[in-house]
JSON list of C-alpha atoms in Angstrom, two decimals:
[
{"chain": "A", "resi": 266, "resn": "MET", "atom": "CA", "xyz": [133.90, 24.42, 120.84]},
{"chain": "A", "resi": 267, "resn": "ASN", "atom": "CA", "xyz": [132.34, 22.54, 123.71]},
{"chain": "A", "resi": 268, "resn": "GLU", "atom": "CA", "xyz": [130.26, 24.32, 126.36]},
{"chain": "A", "resi": 269, "resn": "ARG", "atom": "CA", "xyz": [133.08, 24.69, 128.91]},
{"chain": "A", "resi": 270, "resn": "ILE", "atom": "CA", "xyz": [135.43, 26.12, 126.27]},
{"chain": "A", "resi": 271, "resn": "ASN", "atom": "CA", "xyz": [132.73, 28.56, 125.10]},
{"chain": "A", "resi": 272, "resn": "LYS", "atom": "CA", "xyz": [132.19, 29.73, 128.69]},
{"chain": "A", "resi": 273, "resn": "MET", "atom": "CA", "xyz": [135.95, 29.96, 129.21]},
{"chain": "A", "resi": 274, "resn": "PHE", "atom": "CA", "xyz": [136.38, 31.99, 126.02]},
{"chain": "A", "resi": 275, "resn": "ASP", "atom": "CA", "xyz": [133.72, 34.49, 127.10]},
{"chain": "A", "resi": 276, "resn": "SER", "atom": "CA", "xyz": [135.52, 35.29, 130.36]},
{"chain": "A", "resi": 277, "resn": "LEU", "atom": "CA", "xyz": [139.09, 35.32, 129.00]},
{"chain": "A", "resi": 278, "resn": "THR", "atom": "CA", "xyz": [140.49, 38.69, 128.00]},
{"chain": "A", "resi": 279, "resn": "HIS", "atom": "CA", "xyz": [143.85, 40.28, 127.24]},
{"chain": "A", "resi": 280, "resn": "ALA", "atom": "CA", "xyz": [146.07, 42.88, 128.84]},
{"chain": "A", "resi": 281, "resn": "TYR", "atom": "CA", "xyz": [148.70, 44.57, 126.69]},
{"chain": "A", "resi": 282, "resn": "GLN", "atom": "CA", "xyz": [152.26, 44.89, 127.93]},
{"chain": "A", "resi": 283, "resn": "PRO", "atom": "CA", "xyz": [154.34, 47.51, 126.10]},
{"chain": "A", "resi": 284, "resn": "ILE", "atom": "CA", "xyz": [157.44, 46.29, 124.28]},
{"chain": "A", "resi": 285, "resn": "VAL", "atom": "CA", "xyz": [159.99, 49.11, 124.35]},
{"chain": "A", "resi": 286, "resn": "ASN", "atom": "CA", "xyz": [163.13, 49.72, 122.29]},
{"chain": "A", "resi": 287, "resn": "ILE", "atom": "CA", "xyz": [165.80, 50.05, 125.00]},
{"chain": "A", "resi": 288, "resn": "HIS", "atom": "CA", "xyz": [167.86, 52.42, 122.85]},
{"chain": "A", "resi": 289, "resn": "THR", "atom": "CA", "xyz": [165.11, 54.94, 122.07]},
{"chain": "A", "resi": 290, "resn": "GLY", "atom": "CA", "xyz": [162.60, 54.35, 124.86]},
{"chain": "A", "resi": 291, "resn": "LYS", "atom": "CA", "xyz": [159.90, 54.23, 122.19]},
{"chain": "A", "resi": 292, "resn": "SER", "atom": "CA", "xyz": [157.21, 51.57, 122.33]},
{"chain": "A", "resi": 293, "resn": "ILE", "atom": "CA", "xyz": [157.43, 49.32, 119.27]},
{"chain": "A", "resi": 294, "resn": "GLY", "atom": "CA", "xyz": [154.45, 47.20, 120.15]},
{"chain": "A", "resi": 295, "resn": "PHE", "atom": "CA", "xyz": [152.49, 45.33, 122.75]},
{"chain": "A", "resi": 296, "resn": "GLU", "atom": "CA", "xyz": [152.37, 41.73, 123.93]},
{"chain": "A", "resi": 297, "resn": "ALA", "atom": "CA", "xyz": [148.88, 40.32, 124.35]},
{"chain": "A", "resi": 298, "resn": "LEU", "atom": "CA", "xyz": [148.78, 38.63, 127.76]},
{"chain": "A", "resi": 299, "resn": "LEU", "atom": "CA", "xyz": [145.88, 36.35, 128.58]},
{"chain": "A", "resi": 300, "resn": "ARG", "atom": "CA", "xyz": [143.89, 37.28, 131.68]},
{"chain": "A", "resi": 301, "resn": "ASN", "atom": "CA", "xyz": [140.90, 35.99, 133.71]},
{"chain": "A", "resi": 302, "resn": "PHE", "atom": "CA", "xyz": [141.89, 32.32, 133.60]},
{"chain": "A", "resi": 303, "resn": "LEU", "atom": "CA", "xyz": [140.95, 31.95, 137.29]},
{"chain": "A", "resi": 304, "resn": "GLU", "atom": "CA", "xyz": [137.46, 33.27, 136.53]},
{"chain": "A", "resi": 305, "resn": "SER", "atom": "CA", "xyz": [137.30, 30.63, 133.81]},
{"chain": "A", "resi": 306, "resn": "GLY", "atom": "CA", "xyz": [137.88, 27.88, 136.33]},
{"chain": "A", "resi": 307, "resn": "PHE", "atom": "CA", "xyz": [141.56, 27.20, 135.63]},
{"chain": "A", "resi": 308, "resn": "GLU", "atom": "CA", "xyz": [144.49, 27.58, 138.01]},
{"chain": "A", "resi": 309, "resn": "ASN", "atom": "CA", "xyz": [146.86, 28.94, 135.36]},
{"chain": "A", "resi": 310, "resn": "ILE", "atom": "CA", "xyz": [147.12, 29.78, 131.68]},
{"chain": "A", "resi": 311, "resn": "ASP", "atom": "CA", "xyz": [148.74, 26.44, 130.82]},
{"chain": "A", "resi": 312, "resn": "ALA", "atom": "CA", "xyz": [145.71, 24.63, 132.22]},
{"chain": "A", "resi": 313, "resn": "VAL", "atom": "CA", "xyz": [143.45, 26.56, 129.80]},
{"chain": "A", "resi": 314, "resn": "PHE", "atom": "CA", "xyz": [145.43, 25.40, 126.78]},
{"chain": "A", "resi": 315, "resn": "ASN", "atom": "CA", "xyz": [145.96, 21.88, 128.14]},
{"chain": "A", "resi": 316, "resn": "TYR", "atom": "CA", "xyz": [142.19, 21.50, 128.51]},
{"chain": "A", "resi": 317, "resn": "ALA", "atom": "CA", "xyz": [141.53, 22.75, 124.97]},
{"chain": "A", "resi": 318, "resn": "TYR", "atom": "CA", "xyz": [144.25, 20.48, 123.58]},
{"chain": "A", "resi": 319, "resn": "ALA", "atom": "CA", "xyz": [142.87, 17.44, 125.40]},
{"chain": "A", "resi": 320, "resn": "ASN", "atom": "CA", "xyz": [139.44, 18.22, 123.92]},
{"chain": "A", "resi": 321, "resn": "ASP", "atom": "CA", "xyz": [140.71, 18.65, 120.34]},
{"chain": "A", "resi": 322, "resn": "SER", "atom": "CA", "xyz": [139.79, 22.35, 120.41]},
{"chain": "A", "resi": 323, "resn": "LEU", "atom": "CA", "xyz": [143.14, 24.06, 120.87]},
{"chain": "A", "resi": 324, "resn": "PHE", "atom": "CA", "xyz": [143.24, 25.72, 117.46]},
{"chain": "A", "resi": 325, "resn": "THR", "atom": "CA", "xyz": [139.60, 26.80, 117.68]},
{"chain": "A", "resi": 326, "resn": "LEU", "atom": "CA", "xyz": [140.18, 28.37, 121.09]},
{"chain": "A", "resi": 327, "resn": "ASP", "atom": "CA", "xyz": [143.45, 29.96, 119.99]},
{"chain": "A", "resi": 328, "resn": "ILE", "atom": "CA", "xyz": [142.16, 31.48, 116.75]},
{"chain": "A", "resi": 329, "resn": "ASN", "atom": "CA", "xyz": [139.19, 32.96, 118.61]},
{"chain": "A", "resi": 330, "resn": "LEU", "atom": "CA", "xyz": [141.47, 34.36, 121.33]},
{"chain": "A", "resi": 331, "resn": "ARG", "atom": "CA", "xyz": [143.81, 35.70, 118.65]},
{"chain": "A", "resi": 332, "resn": "LYS", "atom": "CA", "xyz": [140.95, 37.49, 116.93]},
{"chain": "A", "resi": 333, "resn": "LYS", "atom": "CA", "xyz": [139.70, 38.82, 120.28]},
{"chain": "A", "resi": 334, "resn": "ALA", "atom": "CA", "xyz": [143.19, 40.17, 121.15]},
{"chain": "A", "resi": 335, "resn": "ILE", "atom": "CA", "xyz": [143.60, 41.86, 117.78]},
{"chain": "A", "resi": 336, "resn": "GLN", "atom": "CA", "xyz": [140.10, 43.35, 117.74]},
{"chain": "A", "resi": 337, "resn": "LYS", "atom": "CA", "xyz": [140.51, 44.71, 121.28]},
{"chain": "A", "resi": 338, "resn": "ILE", "atom": "CA", "xyz": [143.82, 46.48, 120.63]},
{"chain": "A", "resi": 339, "resn": "LYS", "atom": "CA", "xyz": [142.71, 47.76, 117.23]},
{"chain": "A", "resi": 340, "resn": "ASN", "atom": "CA", "xyz": [139.88, 49.62, 118.94]},
{"chain": "A", "resi": 341, "resn": "THR", "atom": "CA", "xyz": [142.28, 51.59, 121.16]},
{"chain": "A", "resi": 342, "resn": "ASP", "atom": "CA", "xyz": [144.37, 54.71, 120.68]},
{"chain": "A", "resi": 343, "resn": "ILE", "atom": "CA", "xyz": [147.59, 52.75, 121.25]},
{"chain": "A", "resi": 344, "resn": "PHE", "atom": "CA", "xyz": [147.31, 50.83, 117.96]},
{"chain": "A", "resi": 345, "resn": "GLN", "atom": "CA", "xyz": [148.94, 52.61, 115.01]},
{"chain": "A", "resi": 346, "resn": "ASN", "atom": "CA", "xyz": [149.84, 51.42, 111.50]},
{"chain": "A", "resi": 347, "resn": "ASP", "atom": "CA", "xyz": [153.37, 50.51, 112.64]},
{"chain": "A", "resi": 348, "resn": "THR", "atom": "CA", "xyz": [152.39, 48.91, 115.96]},
{"chain": "A", "resi": 349, "resn": "LEU", "atom": "CA", "xyz": [153.49, 45.31, 116.50]},
{"chain": "A", "resi": 350, "resn": "LEU", "atom": "CA", "xyz": [151.25, 42.92, 118.38]},
{"chain": "A", "resi": 351, "resn": "PHE", "atom": "CA", "xyz": [153.18, 40.07, 119.96]},
{"chain": "A", "resi": 352, "resn": "TYR", "atom": "CA", "xyz": [150.95, 37.02, 120.36]},
{"chain": "A", "resi": 353, "resn": "ASN", "atom": "CA", "xyz": [151.98, 33.89, 122.29]},
{"chain": "A", "resi": 354, "resn": "LEU", "atom": "CA", "xyz": [151.26, 30.72, 120.35]},
{"chain": "A", "resi": 355, "resn": "ASP", "atom": "CA", "xyz": [151.19, 27.27, 121.95]},
{"chain": "A", "resi": 356, "resn": "ASN", "atom": "CA", "xyz": [153.24, 25.12, 119.56]},
{"chain": "A", "resi": 357, "resn": "ARG", "atom": "CA", "xyz": [150.68, 22.30, 119.84]},
{"chain": "A", "resi": 358, "resn": "THR", "atom": "CA", "xyz": [148.22, 24.53, 117.98]},
{"chain": "A", "resi": 359, "resn": "LEU", "atom": "CA", "xyz": [149.99, 23.56, 114.75]},
{"chain": "A", "resi": 360, "resn": "THR", "atom": "CA", "xyz": [149.23, 19.88, 115.26]},
{"chain": "A", "resi": 361, "resn": "SER", "atom": "CA", "xyz": [145.84, 20.27, 116.89]},
{"chain": "A", "resi": 362, "resn": "LYS", "atom": "CA", "xyz": [143.19, 18.10, 115.21]},
{"chain": "A", "resi": 363, "resn": "ASP", "atom": "CA", "xyz": [141.08, 21.20, 114.48]},
{"chain": "A", "resi": 364, "resn": "TYR", "atom": "CA", "xyz": [143.96, 23.19, 112.88]},
{"chain": "A", "resi": 365, "resn": "GLU", "atom": "CA", "xyz": [143.13, 25.15, 109.71]},
{"chain": "A", "resi": 366, "resn": "PHE", "atom": "CA", "xyz": [145.80, 27.03, 107.78]},
{"chain": "A", "resi": 367, "resn": "GLY", "atom": "CA", "xyz": [145.10, 30.63, 106.74]},
{"chain": "A", "resi": 368, "resn": "LYS", "atom": "CA", "xyz": [142.45, 31.65, 109.29]},
{"chain": "A", "resi": 369, "resn": "THR", "atom": "CA", "xyz": [144.47, 34.56, 110.69]},
{"chain": "A", "resi": 370, "resn": "ILE", "atom": "CA", "xyz": [144.86, 36.30, 107.35]},
{"chain": "A", "resi": 371, "resn": "GLU", "atom": "CA", "xyz": [141.10, 36.02, 106.79]},
{"chain": "A", "resi": 372, "resn": "PHE", "atom": "CA", "xyz": [140.20, 38.11, 109.83]},
{"chain": "A", "resi": 373, "resn": "LEU", "atom": "CA", "xyz": [143.19, 40.44, 109.43]},
{"chain": "A", "resi": 374, "resn": "ASP", "atom": "CA", "xyz": [141.81, 41.31, 106.00]},
{"chain": "A", "resi": 375, "resn": "GLU", "atom": "CA", "xyz": [138.37, 41.93, 107.56]},
{"chain": "A", "resi": 376, "resn": "LEU", "atom": "CA", "xyz": [139.96, 44.24, 110.16]},
{"chain": "A", "resi": 377, "resn": "ASN", "atom": "CA", "xyz": [142.23, 45.94, 107.59]},
{"chain": "A", "resi": 378, "resn": "ILE", "atom": "CA", "xyz": [145.37, 45.01, 109.52]},
{"chain": "A", "resi": 379, "resn": "SER", "atom": "CA", "xyz": [148.63, 44.01, 107.84]},
{"chain": "A", "resi": 380, "resn": "PRO", "atom": "CA", "xyz": [150.28, 40.71, 108.79]},
{"chain": "A", "resi": 381, "resn": "SER", "atom": "CA", "xyz": [153.44, 42.78, 109.33]},
{"chain": "A", "resi": 382, "resn": "ASN", "atom": "CA", "xyz": [151.74, 44.09, 112.50]},
{"chain": "A", "resi": 383, "resn": "ILE", "atom": "CA", "xyz": [151.69, 40.57, 114.00]},
{"chain": "A", "resi": 384, "resn": "CYS", "atom": "CA", "xyz": [154.58, 38.73, 115.64]},
{"chain": "A", "resi": 385, "resn": "PHE", "atom": "CA", "xyz": [153.83, 35.16, 116.71]},
{"chain": "A", "resi": 386, "resn": "GLU", "atom": "CA", "xyz": [155.89, 34.04, 119.70]},
{"chain": "A", "resi": 387, "resn": "VAL", "atom": "CA", "xyz": [155.90, 30.26, 119.32]},
{"chain": "A", "resi": 388, "resn": "SER", "atom": "CA", "xyz": [156.51, 28.36, 122.53]},
{"chain": "A", "resi": 389, "resn": "GLU", "atom": "CA", "xyz": [158.73, 25.30, 122.56]},
{"chain": "A", "resi": 390, "resn": "LYS", "atom": "CA", "xyz": [157.17, 24.25, 125.86]},
{"chain": "A", "resi": 391, "resn": "HIS", "atom": "CA", "xyz": [155.63, 21.04, 124.50]},
{"chain": "A", "resi": 392, "resn": "TYR", "atom": "CA", "xyz": [157.33, 18.25, 122.61]},
{"chain": "A", "resi": 393, "resn": "LEU", "atom": "CA", "xyz": [156.08, 17.76, 119.06]},
{"chain": "A", "resi": 394, "resn": "GLU", "atom": "CA", "xyz": [156.97, 14.52, 117.33]},
{"chain": "A", "resi": 395, "resn": "CYS", "atom": "CA", "xyz": [158.88, 15.26, 114.16]},
{"chain": "A", "resi": 396, "resn": "SER", "atom": "CA", "xyz": [156.81, 13.82, 111.33]},
{"chain": "A", "resi": 397, "resn": "GLU", "atom": "CA", "xyz": [156.57, 14.38, 107.60]},
{"chain": "A", "resi": 398, "resn": "TYR", "atom": "CA", "xyz": [153.26, 16.19, 108.23]},
{"chain": "A", "resi": 399, "resn": "LEU", "atom": "CA", "xyz": [154.89, 18.58, 110.72]},
{"chain": "A", "resi": 400, "resn": "ILE", "atom": "CA", "xyz": [157.91, 19.26, 108.49]},
{"chain": "A", "resi": 401, "resn": "ASN", "atom": "CA", "xyz": [155.66, 20.02, 105.50]},
{"chain": "A", "resi": 402, "resn": "LEU", "atom": "CA", "xyz": [153.37, 22.18, 107.63]},
{"chain": "A", "resi": 403, "resn": "LEU", "atom": "CA", "xyz": [156.28, 24.19, 109.07]},
{"chain": "A", "resi": 404, "resn": "ASN", "atom": "CA", "xyz": [157.81, 24.67, 105.61]},
{"chain": "A", "resi": 405, "resn": "ASN", "atom": "CA", "xyz": [154.44, 25.84, 104.30]},
{"chain": "A", "resi": 406, "resn": "ILE", "atom": "CA", "xyz": [153.97, 28.21, 107.26]},
{"chain": "A", "resi": 407, "resn": "ILE", "atom": "CA", "xyz": [157.47, 29.68, 106.93]},
{"chain": "A", "resi": 408, "resn": "ILE", "atom": "CA", "xyz": [157.17, 30.21, 103.17]},
{"chain": "A", "resi": 409, "resn": "LYS", "atom": "CA", "xyz": [153.67, 31.72, 103.32]},
{"chain": "A", "resi": 410, "resn": "ASN", "atom": "CA", "xyz": [154.33, 33.77, 106.46]},
{"chain": "A", "resi": 411, "resn": "ARG", "atom": "CA", "xyz": [157.47, 35.25, 104.94]},
{"chain": "A", "resi": 412, "resn": "ALA", "atom": "CA", "xyz": [155.50, 36.19, 101.82]},
{"chain": "A", "resi": 413, "resn": "LEU", "atom": "CA", "xyz": [152.74, 37.76, 103.94]},
{"chain": "A", "resi": 414, "resn": "ALA", "atom": "CA", "xyz": [155.26, 39.56, 106.22]},
{"chain": "A", "resi": 415, "resn": "TYR", "atom": "CA", "xyz": [154.24, 37.95, 109.53]},
{"chain": "A", "resi": 416, "resn": "ARG", "atom": "CA", "xyz": [156.98, 37.98, 112.13]},
{"chain": "A", "resi": 417, "resn": "LEU", "atom": "CA", "xyz": [157.88, 34.85, 114.03]},
{"chain": "A", "resi": 418, "resn": "THR", "atom": "CA", "xyz": [159.95, 34.18, 117.16]},
{"chain": "A", "resi": 419, "resn": "ILE", "atom": "CA", "xyz": [160.67, 30.87, 118.81]},
{"chain": "A", "resi": 420, "resn": "LEU", "atom": "CA", "xyz": [160.69, 30.89, 122.63]},
{"chain": "A", "resi": 421, "resn": "ALA", "atom": "CA", "xyz": [162.73, 28.22, 124.36]}
]
């Protein structure tokens, strides 16, 4: 990561919004919401990810933020074996020049967390050109994520 992205990463943190089952009132998980973007020199969250994308560092920033979010919640009393962590994923991450498949499972193993505790909320905010690479990547992600028990939602 470049110097500005490193500095930005250091100041960014997460807040956790409870996700509640409306029928039982029981919390089923928490959504990791990015905070301190103003302190990082950006006017909004989109500007953070736009900057990283423009500097070919979107995946590197995202995977480090993902790890930070998971480590932070794991070290709290609110995280249990059945807790879901909802993590917002910029869809451009999948086509970022620095993208590497399988990095999440590596650190989940280190933290002894099951992929079934993670739900990726993939944004459709940005247009991705449909290419053979993208189709193959998405097929690979869907097949492997299903086998690993990750959860996936698409946000329009």
